């Protein structure tokens, strides 16, 4: 069930709450949950998604492709355009999302503990609503006419038709249970592929075959001599990056699985690596690293429990567990400013150079350093 946004919902602005107002040289502020806090100066748009709707609350904020996606406490998914904050759709998810949603162009996919849903982003029209017979292990991947999910039970990667939602082929791992993935990547011959991390250590590459044909019997490649993929996978171009729980970061050729480089982080990686503004960011138990993605060279490190948010040419942003927004110089890691931001859900691991946050009460803000 989808709800429509009306023009009056976009009329409310946070500008009246800025003390002082945002400018190009000095930070402004907003009020979230009754607490005033400073924000970066480069505000590009703001939106109140709950105008006239009392008692509703935001619980999560993500950026996927060209979409800002907001999960609400009453189990709806709200979609805004990343570029200008235009309101596009509000769809009932019925239960909490199990993992962050995915996007491919206009299409948005999400998974709960029992459902796989594919939406047409501009309208919120539901294209697929499939009742799952297994527990998902991670976010869905969208490649052309198919959706792909890894399972917690049965060590499988399963393909679904993006047209009908019908379950197609499944590939069963003999090496270990899938983790988090799969993620879409390039393979030999220029076709679409999937990379999947395993809890036993290593990554496998699969062809992204249509759900309407016979599935693969064997993986295209297997990279075995790697640590467990407890952190997760990220793909940029033809390269797959693995943040391992064995304290190392690996770069693999997406077409062959060949290890291109290894970086010793010195501590277990937490969460998937993030590629943004030509840099690779990896969070570990001892701090966050910024790496050169070409050769794995360390550019800088910040100690403490900091999660990467977004990066542009002028600034990178991270956030602490306590909600402290940290602005750093992206080439050196020098801390430029700190912003206490109580009650803000910041979108993490954003590839686009846009910082997006939302308060519990529905105030959504986007900044571009």
Short mmCIF file of C-alpha atoms in Angstrom, two decimals:
data_model
loop_
_atom_site.label_atom_id
_atom_site.label_comp_id
_atom_site.label_asym_id
_atom_site.label_seq_id
_atom_site.Cartn_x
_atom_site.Cartn_y
_atom_site.Cartn_z
CA UNK A 1 0.00 0.00 0.00
CA UNK A 2 1.49 3.33 -1.07
CA UNK A 3 0.68 6.81 0.19
CA UNK A 4 0.94 9.90 -2.00
CA UNK A 5 2.74 13.10 -1.05
CA UNK A 6 0.87 16.37 -1.59
CA UNK A 7 2.47 19.74 -2.41
CA UNK A 8 1.64 21.14 1.02
CA UNK A 9 3.90 18.53 2.61
CA UNK A 10 6.94 20.20 1.11
CA UNK A 11 5.96 23.69 2.23
CA UNK A 12 7.39 23.52 5.72
CA UNK A 13 11.01 24.69 5.97
CA UNK A 14 13.58 24.49 8.72
CA UNK A 15 15.01 27.87 7.78
CA UNK A 16 13.11 29.56 10.59
CA UNK A 17 14.87 27.24 13.03
CA UNK A 18 18.40 28.06 11.90
CA UNK A 19 20.17 30.08 14.60
CA UNK A 20 22.05 31.63 12.85
CA UNK A 21 20.91 30.83 9.33
CA UNK A 22 23.17 28.60 7.23
CA UNK A 23 25.72 30.43 5.11
CA UNK A 24 28.70 29.49 2.96
CA UNK A 25 31.18 30.43 5.68
CA UNK A 26 29.71 29.53 9.05
CA UNK A 27 27.70 26.63 10.44
CA UNK A 28 24.05 27.03 11.21
CA UNK A 29 21.81 24.90 13.36
CA UNK A 30 18.57 23.01 13.52
CA UNK A 31 16.33 21.84 16.31
CA UNK A 32 15.69 18.09 16.58
CA UNK A 33 13.71 16.46 19.35
CA UNK A 34 13.70 19.74 21.29
CA UNK A 35 17.51 20.05 21.23
CA UNK A 36 19.27 22.74 19.21
CA UNK A 37 22.44 21.60 17.45
CA UNK A 38 24.89 23.04 14.94
CA UNK A 39 25.19 21.64 11.43
CA UNK A 40 27.69 22.12 8.58
CA UNK A 41 27.33 25.27 6.51
CA UNK A 42 26.77 23.64 3.12
CA UNK A 43 23.05 22.85 3.40
CA UNK A 44 21.56 22.21 -0.06
CA UNK A 45 18.03 21.15 0.85
CA UNK A 46 15.80 20.32 3.80
CA UNK A 47 12.43 18.68 4.14
CA UNK A 48 9.83 17.90 6.81
CA UNK A 49 8.17 14.61 5.86
CA UNK A 50 5.66 14.53 8.73
CA UNK A 51 3.76 17.81 8.22
CA UNK A 52 0.31 17.37 9.76
CA UNK A 53 1.09 13.85 10.99
CA UNK A 54 1.48 13.64 14.76
CA UNK A 55 3.10 10.76 16.56
CA UNK A 56 5.16 9.41 13.66
CA UNK A 57 8.93 8.88 13.91
CA UNK A 58 11.97 8.10 11.75
CA UNK A 59 14.07 5.10 12.84
CA UNK A 60 16.63 4.77 10.01
CA UNK A 61 18.05 6.89 7.19
CA UNK A 62 19.87 5.49 4.14
CA UNK A 63 21.15 6.69 0.79
CA UNK A 64 20.91 4.14 -2.05
CA UNK A 65 21.73 5.27 -5.56
CA UNK A 66 19.75 8.45 -6.25
CA UNK A 67 17.37 7.91 -3.33
CA UNK A 68 17.15 9.00 0.29
CA UNK A 69 15.23 6.23 2.04
CA UNK A 70 13.65 6.67 5.47
CA UNK A 71 12.20 3.92 7.62
CA UNK A 72 9.48 4.90 10.08
CA UNK A 73 8.50 3.43 13.43
CA UNK A 74 5.12 2.41 11.98
CA UNK A 75 6.93 0.39 9.27
CA UNK A 76 6.69 2.58 6.19
CA UNK A 77 9.50 3.31 3.73
CA UNK A 78 9.64 6.92 2.50
CA UNK A 79 11.57 7.79 -0.66
CA UNK A 80 13.02 11.24 -1.45
CA UNK A 81 15.22 12.27 -4.36
CA UNK A 82 18.85 12.71 -3.29
CA UNK A 83 19.48 15.63 -5.63
CA UNK A 84 16.74 18.03 -4.46
CA UNK A 85 14.84 16.23 -1.70
CA UNK A 86 11.68 15.86 -3.78
CA UNK A 87 9.13 13.55 -2.15
CA UNK A 88 8.27 10.56 -4.32
CA UNK A 89 6.70 7.70 -2.41
CA UNK A 90 5.68 6.20 0.89
CA UNK A 91 5.14 2.43 0.92
CA UNK A 92 4.02 0.21 3.77
CA UNK A 93 6.71 -2.35 4.68
CA UNK A 94 4.46 -4.01 7.34
CA UNK A 95 7.46 -4.95 9.50
CA UNK A 96 10.97 -3.67 10.17
CA UNK A 97 13.51 -3.88 7.36
CA UNK A 98 16.05 -6.63 8.01
CA UNK A 99 18.89 -4.90 6.11
CA UNK A 100 19.51 -1.59 4.30
CA UNK A 101 17.53 -1.24 1.05
CA UNK A 102 19.18 -1.39 -2.38
CA UNK A 103 18.64 0.63 -5.56
CA UNK A 104 19.32 0.32 -9.27
CA UNK A 105 18.28 3.39 -11.22
CA UNK A 106 14.58 3.97 -10.57
CA UNK A 107 14.11 0.63 -8.80
CA UNK A 108 14.32 0.18 -5.02
CA UNK A 109 14.40 -3.20 -3.27
CA UNK A 110 14.14 -4.07 0.40
CA UNK A 111 13.81 -7.20 2.49
CA UNK A 112 12.18 -7.90 5.85
CA UNK A 113 12.41 -11.16 7.76
CA UNK A 114 9.62 -12.55 5.59
CA UNK A 115 9.21 -10.46 2.41
CA UNK A 116 11.19 -9.36 -0.64
CA UNK A 117 9.81 -6.16 -2.20
CA UNK A 118 10.79 -4.32 -5.39
CA UNK A 119 9.42 -0.81 -6.04
CA UNK A 120 9.29 1.57 -8.95
CA UNK A 121 10.92 4.55 -7.23
CA UNK A 122 9.26 7.53 -8.90
CA UNK A 123 5.73 6.28 -8.16
CA UNK A 124 6.12 3.80 -5.31
CA UNK A 125 4.34 1.17 -7.40
CA UNK A 126 5.07 -2.30 -6.05
CA UNK A 127 6.59 -4.47 -8.78
CA UNK A 128 7.39 -7.52 -6.65
CA UNK A 129 6.06 -8.57 -3.23
CA UNK A 130 7.30 -12.10 -2.54
CA UNK A 131 6.79 -14.09 0.64
CA UNK A 132 10.14 -15.66 1.57
CA UNK A 133 10.51 -19.25 2.68
CA UNK A 134 13.91 -18.62 4.26
CA UNK A 135 15.71 -16.05 6.39
CA UNK A 136 17.71 -13.50 4.36
CA UNK A 137 21.41 -12.97 5.11
CA UNK A 138 21.75 -9.48 3.63
CA UNK A 139 20.43 -6.77 1.35
CA UNK A 140 19.07 -7.79 -2.07
CA UNK A 141 21.12 -7.17 -5.23
CA UNK A 142 19.37 -5.91 -8.38
CA UNK A 143 20.89 -6.84 -11.76
CA UNK A 144 18.81 -6.24 -14.90
CA UNK A 145 15.71 -8.49 -14.76
CA UNK A 146 16.57 -10.34 -11.54
CA UNK A 147 16.94 -9.95 -7.78
CA UNK A 148 19.42 -11.94 -5.70
CA UNK A 149 19.39 -12.81 -2.00
CA UNK A 150 21.69 -14.83 0.23
CA UNK A 151 20.10 -17.12 2.83
CA UNK A 152 20.96 -17.72 6.46
CA UNK A 153 19.71 -21.29 6.22
CA UNK A 154 20.94 -23.66 3.53
CA UNK A 155 24.05 -21.67 2.48
CA UNK A 156 22.40 -20.49 -0.73
CA UNK A 157 22.24 -17.54 -3.12
CA UNK A 158 18.74 -17.37 -4.65
CA UNK A 159 17.60 -15.59 -7.82
CA UNK A 160 14.13 -14.03 -8.23
CA UNK A 161 12.45 -12.58 -11.30
CA UNK A 162 12.21 -8.78 -11.09
CA UNK A 163 9.10 -8.99 -13.29
CA UNK A 164 7.03 -11.62 -11.50
CA UNK A 165 8.81 -12.17 -8.18
CA UNK A 166 8.95 -15.89 -8.90
CA UNK A 167 11.83 -17.74 -7.25
CA UNK A 168 14.26 -19.10 -9.83
CA UNK A 169 17.59 -20.85 -9.48
CA UNK A 170 19.62 -21.17 -6.32
CA UNK A 171 23.32 -21.89 -5.84
CA UNK A 172 24.40 -23.77 -2.73
CA UNK A 173 27.80 -23.02 -1.20
CA UNK A 174 29.93 -26.00 -0.21
CA UNK A 175 32.54 -23.78 1.46
CA UNK A 176 30.57 -21.92 4.13
CA UNK A 177 27.57 -19.74 4.84
CA UNK A 178 27.06 -16.55 2.78
CA UNK A 179 27.47 -13.25 4.62
CA UNK A 180 25.73 -9.95 3.93
CA UNK A 181 25.78 -10.11 0.11
CA UNK A 182 25.63 -10.72 -2.65
CA UNK A 183 26.88 -7.54 -4.30
CA UNK A 184 26.79 -6.88 -8.04
CA UNK A 185 30.15 -6.76 -9.84
CA UNK A 186 31.69 -7.09 -13.30
CA UNK A 187 32.93 -10.46 -14.53
CA UNK A 188 35.00 -11.68 -17.46
CA UNK A 189 33.41 -10.98 -20.81
CA UNK A 190 31.77 -7.78 -19.56
CA UNK A 191 28.68 -9.49 -18.17
CA UNK A 192 27.01 -8.98 -14.83
CA UNK A 193 28.24 -10.91 -11.84
CA UNK A 194 27.83 -11.34 -8.11
CA UNK A 195 30.42 -11.46 -5.34
CA UNK A 196 29.57 -13.23 -2.08
CA UNK A 197 31.64 -13.36 1.12
CA UNK A 198 31.67 -16.56 3.19
CA UNK A 199 31.86 -17.02 6.94
CA UNK A 200 34.54 -19.70 6.51
CA UNK A 201 36.82 -17.20 4.78
CA UNK A 202 37.04 -16.11 1.17
CA UNK A 203 34.85 -14.74 -1.57
CA UNK A 204 33.16 -16.45 -4.52
CA UNK A 205 32.19 -14.91 -7.86
CA UNK A 206 28.98 -16.01 -9.56
CA UNK A 207 27.46 -15.09 -12.92
CA UNK A 208 24.37 -12.92 -12.51
CA UNK A 209 22.25 -15.26 -14.61
CA UNK A 210 18.60 -14.43 -15.10
CA UNK A 211 16.23 -16.01 -12.60
CA UNK A 212 14.32 -17.43 -15.56
CA UNK A 213 17.16 -19.70 -16.77
CA UNK A 214 19.14 -22.54 -15.21
CA UNK A 215 21.53 -21.36 -12.52
CA UNK A 216 25.28 -21.88 -12.21
CA UNK A 217 26.63 -25.23 -11.05
CA UNK A 218 30.00 -23.84 -9.97
CA UNK A 219 31.26 -20.33 -9.17
CA UNK A 220 33.24 -18.44 -11.80
CA UNK A 221 36.04 -18.02 -9.29
CA UNK A 222 36.86 -18.65 -5.68
CA UNK A 223 39.30 -16.62 -3.56
CA UNK A 224 39.95 -18.94 -0.63
CA UNK A 225 43.06 -17.67 1.15
CA UNK A 226 41.27 -14.72 2.73
CA UNK A 227 39.86 -14.01 6.15
CA UNK A 228 36.17 -14.33 7.03
CA UNK A 229 34.10 -11.57 5.48
CA UNK A 230 32.75 -10.31 8.78
CA UNK A 231 33.00 -6.69 7.70
CA UNK A 232 31.39 -6.90 4.30
CA UNK A 233 31.96 -6.20 0.61
CA UNK A 234 32.05 -3.06 -1.52
CA UNK A 235 32.40 -2.81 -5.30
CA UNK A 236 33.84 0.05 -7.34
CA UNK A 237 34.35 -0.42 -11.05
CA UNK A 238 36.02 -3.78 -11.64
CA UNK A 239 37.30 -4.16 -8.07
CA UNK A 240 35.72 -5.93 -5.09
CA UNK A 241 36.87 -4.80 -1.63
CA UNK A 242 36.57 -7.13 1.37
CA UNK A 243 36.78 -5.89 4.98
CA UNK A 244 37.67 -9.02 6.90
CA UNK A 245 37.20 -9.88 10.54
CA UNK A 246 40.77 -11.26 10.51
CA UNK A 247 42.15 -7.65 10.59
CA UNK A 248 42.88 -7.35 6.86
CA UNK A 249 41.41 -5.46 3.93
CA UNK A 250 41.57 -7.13 0.51
CA UNK A 251 41.11 -5.83 -3.03
CA UNK A 252 40.06 -8.44 -5.61
CA UNK A 253 39.66 -8.31 -9.38
CA UNK A 254 35.92 -8.72 -9.92
CA UNK A 255 36.42 -10.71 -13.10
CA UNK A 256 38.84 -13.32 -11.76
CA UNK A 257 39.00 -13.09 -7.97
CA UNK A 258 42.74 -12.43 -8.09
CA UNK A 259 43.99 -10.60 -4.99
CA UNK A 260 45.30 -7.18 -6.08
CA UNK A 261 46.50 -6.00 -2.67
CA UNK A 262 46.16 -6.61 1.06
CA UNK A 263 46.20 -4.02 3.83
CA UNK A 264 46.91 -5.03 7.48
CA UNK A 265 44.43 -3.00 9.55
CA UNK A 266 45.65 -4.46 12.86
CA UNK A 267 42.12 -5.01 14.18
CA UNK A 268 38.89 -6.65 13.08
CA UNK A 269 36.93 -4.66 10.51
CA UNK A 270 33.44 -3.44 11.41
CA UNK A 271 30.92 -2.98 8.64
CA UNK A 272 31.50 -2.94 4.92
CA UNK A 273 34.20 -0.73 3.39
CA UNK A 274 33.06 2.50 1.73
CA UNK A 275 34.25 3.94 -1.58
CA UNK A 276 33.73 7.68 -2.03
CA UNK A 277 35.55 10.57 -3.77
CA UNK A 278 38.28 8.22 -4.99
CA UNK A 279 39.09 6.94 -1.48
CA UNK A 280 38.37 3.76 0.45
CA UNK A 281 37.21 4.05 4.08
CA UNK A 282 37.40 1.10 6.47
CA UNK A 283 36.15 1.05 10.07
CA UNK A 284 37.93 -1.22 12.57
CA UNK A 285 37.90 -1.81 16.32
CA UNK A 286 40.88 0.55 16.65
CA UNK A 287 39.81 3.36 14.38
CA UNK A 288 38.85 4.30 10.83
CA UNK A 289 41.33 4.13 7.94
CA UNK A 290 41.35 6.08 4.70
CA UNK A 291 43.15 4.07 1.99
CA UNK A 292 44.30 4.61 -1.57
CA UNK A 293 42.07 2.12 -3.43
CA UNK A 294 44.61 1.60 -6.19
CA UNK A 295 47.36 0.09 -4.06
CA UNK A 296 46.01 -0.13 -0.52
CA UNK A 297 48.33 2.57 0.85
CA UNK A 298 47.20 4.16 4.13
CA UNK A 299 46.46 7.86 3.67
CA UNK A 300 45.40 8.51 7.28
CA UNK A 301 43.74 7.00 10.33
CA UNK A 302 41.44 8.40 13.01
CA UNK A 303 41.31 6.60 16.34
CA UNK A 304 38.04 5.97 18.13
CA UNK A 305 34.72 4.41 17.23
CA UNK A 306 33.86 6.42 14.12
CA UNK A 307 31.58 5.36 11.26
CA UNK A 308 32.11 6.81 7.77
CA UNK A 309 29.26 8.88 6.35
CA UNK A 310 30.24 10.72 3.16
CA UNK A 311 33.19 12.36 1.42
CA UNK A 312 33.71 15.10 -1.17
CA UNK A 313 36.77 16.97 -2.40
CA UNK A 314 36.59 19.54 0.41
CA UNK A 315 35.58 17.43 3.42
CA UNK A 316 34.82 13.97 4.73
CA UNK A 317 32.32 13.30 7.52
CA UNK A 318 32.29 10.58 10.16
CA UNK A 319 30.11 10.09 13.23
CA UNK A 320 30.85 8.70 16.67
CA UNK A 321 28.65 6.30 18.60
CA UNK A 322 27.50 9.23 20.74
CA UNK A 323 26.34 11.29 17.76
CA UNK A 324 29.37 13.59 17.36
CA UNK A 325 29.67 14.56 13.69
CA UNK A 326 33.36 14.89 12.76
CA UNK A 327 34.44 16.91 9.72
CA UNK A 328 37.93 16.13 8.42
CA UNK A 329 40.22 17.22 5.60
CA UNK A 330 39.90 14.29 3.15
CA UNK A 331 43.55 14.20 2.05
CA UNK A 332 45.19 14.35 5.49
CA UNK A 333 42.52 13.34 8.01
CA UNK A 334 42.99 16.60 9.93
CA UNK A 335 39.92 17.26 12.07
CA UNK A 336 38.37 20.55 10.98
CA UNK A 337 35.27 20.71 13.20
CA UNK A 338 33.10 18.68 15.56
CA UNK A 339 29.31 18.97 15.64
CA UNK A 340 27.26 17.38 18.46
CA UNK A 341 24.12 16.13 16.68
CA UNK A 342 21.82 14.50 19.25
CA UNK A 343 18.89 12.63 17.80
CA UNK A 344 20.05 12.62 14.16
CA UNK A 345 20.10 9.46 12.07
CA UNK A 346 22.95 9.94 9.58
CA UNK A 347 23.03 7.92 6.36
CA UNK A 348 26.24 5.86 6.40
CA UNK A 349 28.58 4.65 3.66
CA UNK A 350 27.31 7.14 1.06
CA UNK A 351 29.11 6.92 -2.30
CA UNK A 352 27.65 10.20 -3.55
CA UNK A 353 29.39 13.30 -2.08
CA UNK A 354 26.26 14.21 -0.12
CA UNK A 355 25.81 14.08 3.65
CA UNK A 356 22.23 13.21 4.64
CA UNK A 357 20.66 13.15 8.09
CA UNK A 358 17.17 12.93 9.53
CA UNK A 359 15.80 13.66 12.99
CA UNK A 360 13.37 11.33 14.68
CA UNK A 361 10.59 13.86 14.08
CA UNK A 362 11.02 13.84 10.29
CA UNK A 363 13.34 16.78 9.53
CA UNK A 364 15.61 15.63 6.68
CA UNK A 365 18.74 17.59 5.69
CA UNK A 366 21.30 17.20 2.88
CA UNK A 367 24.73 18.85 2.73
CA UNK A 368 27.37 18.89 -0.02
CA UNK A 369 30.87 19.86 1.16
#
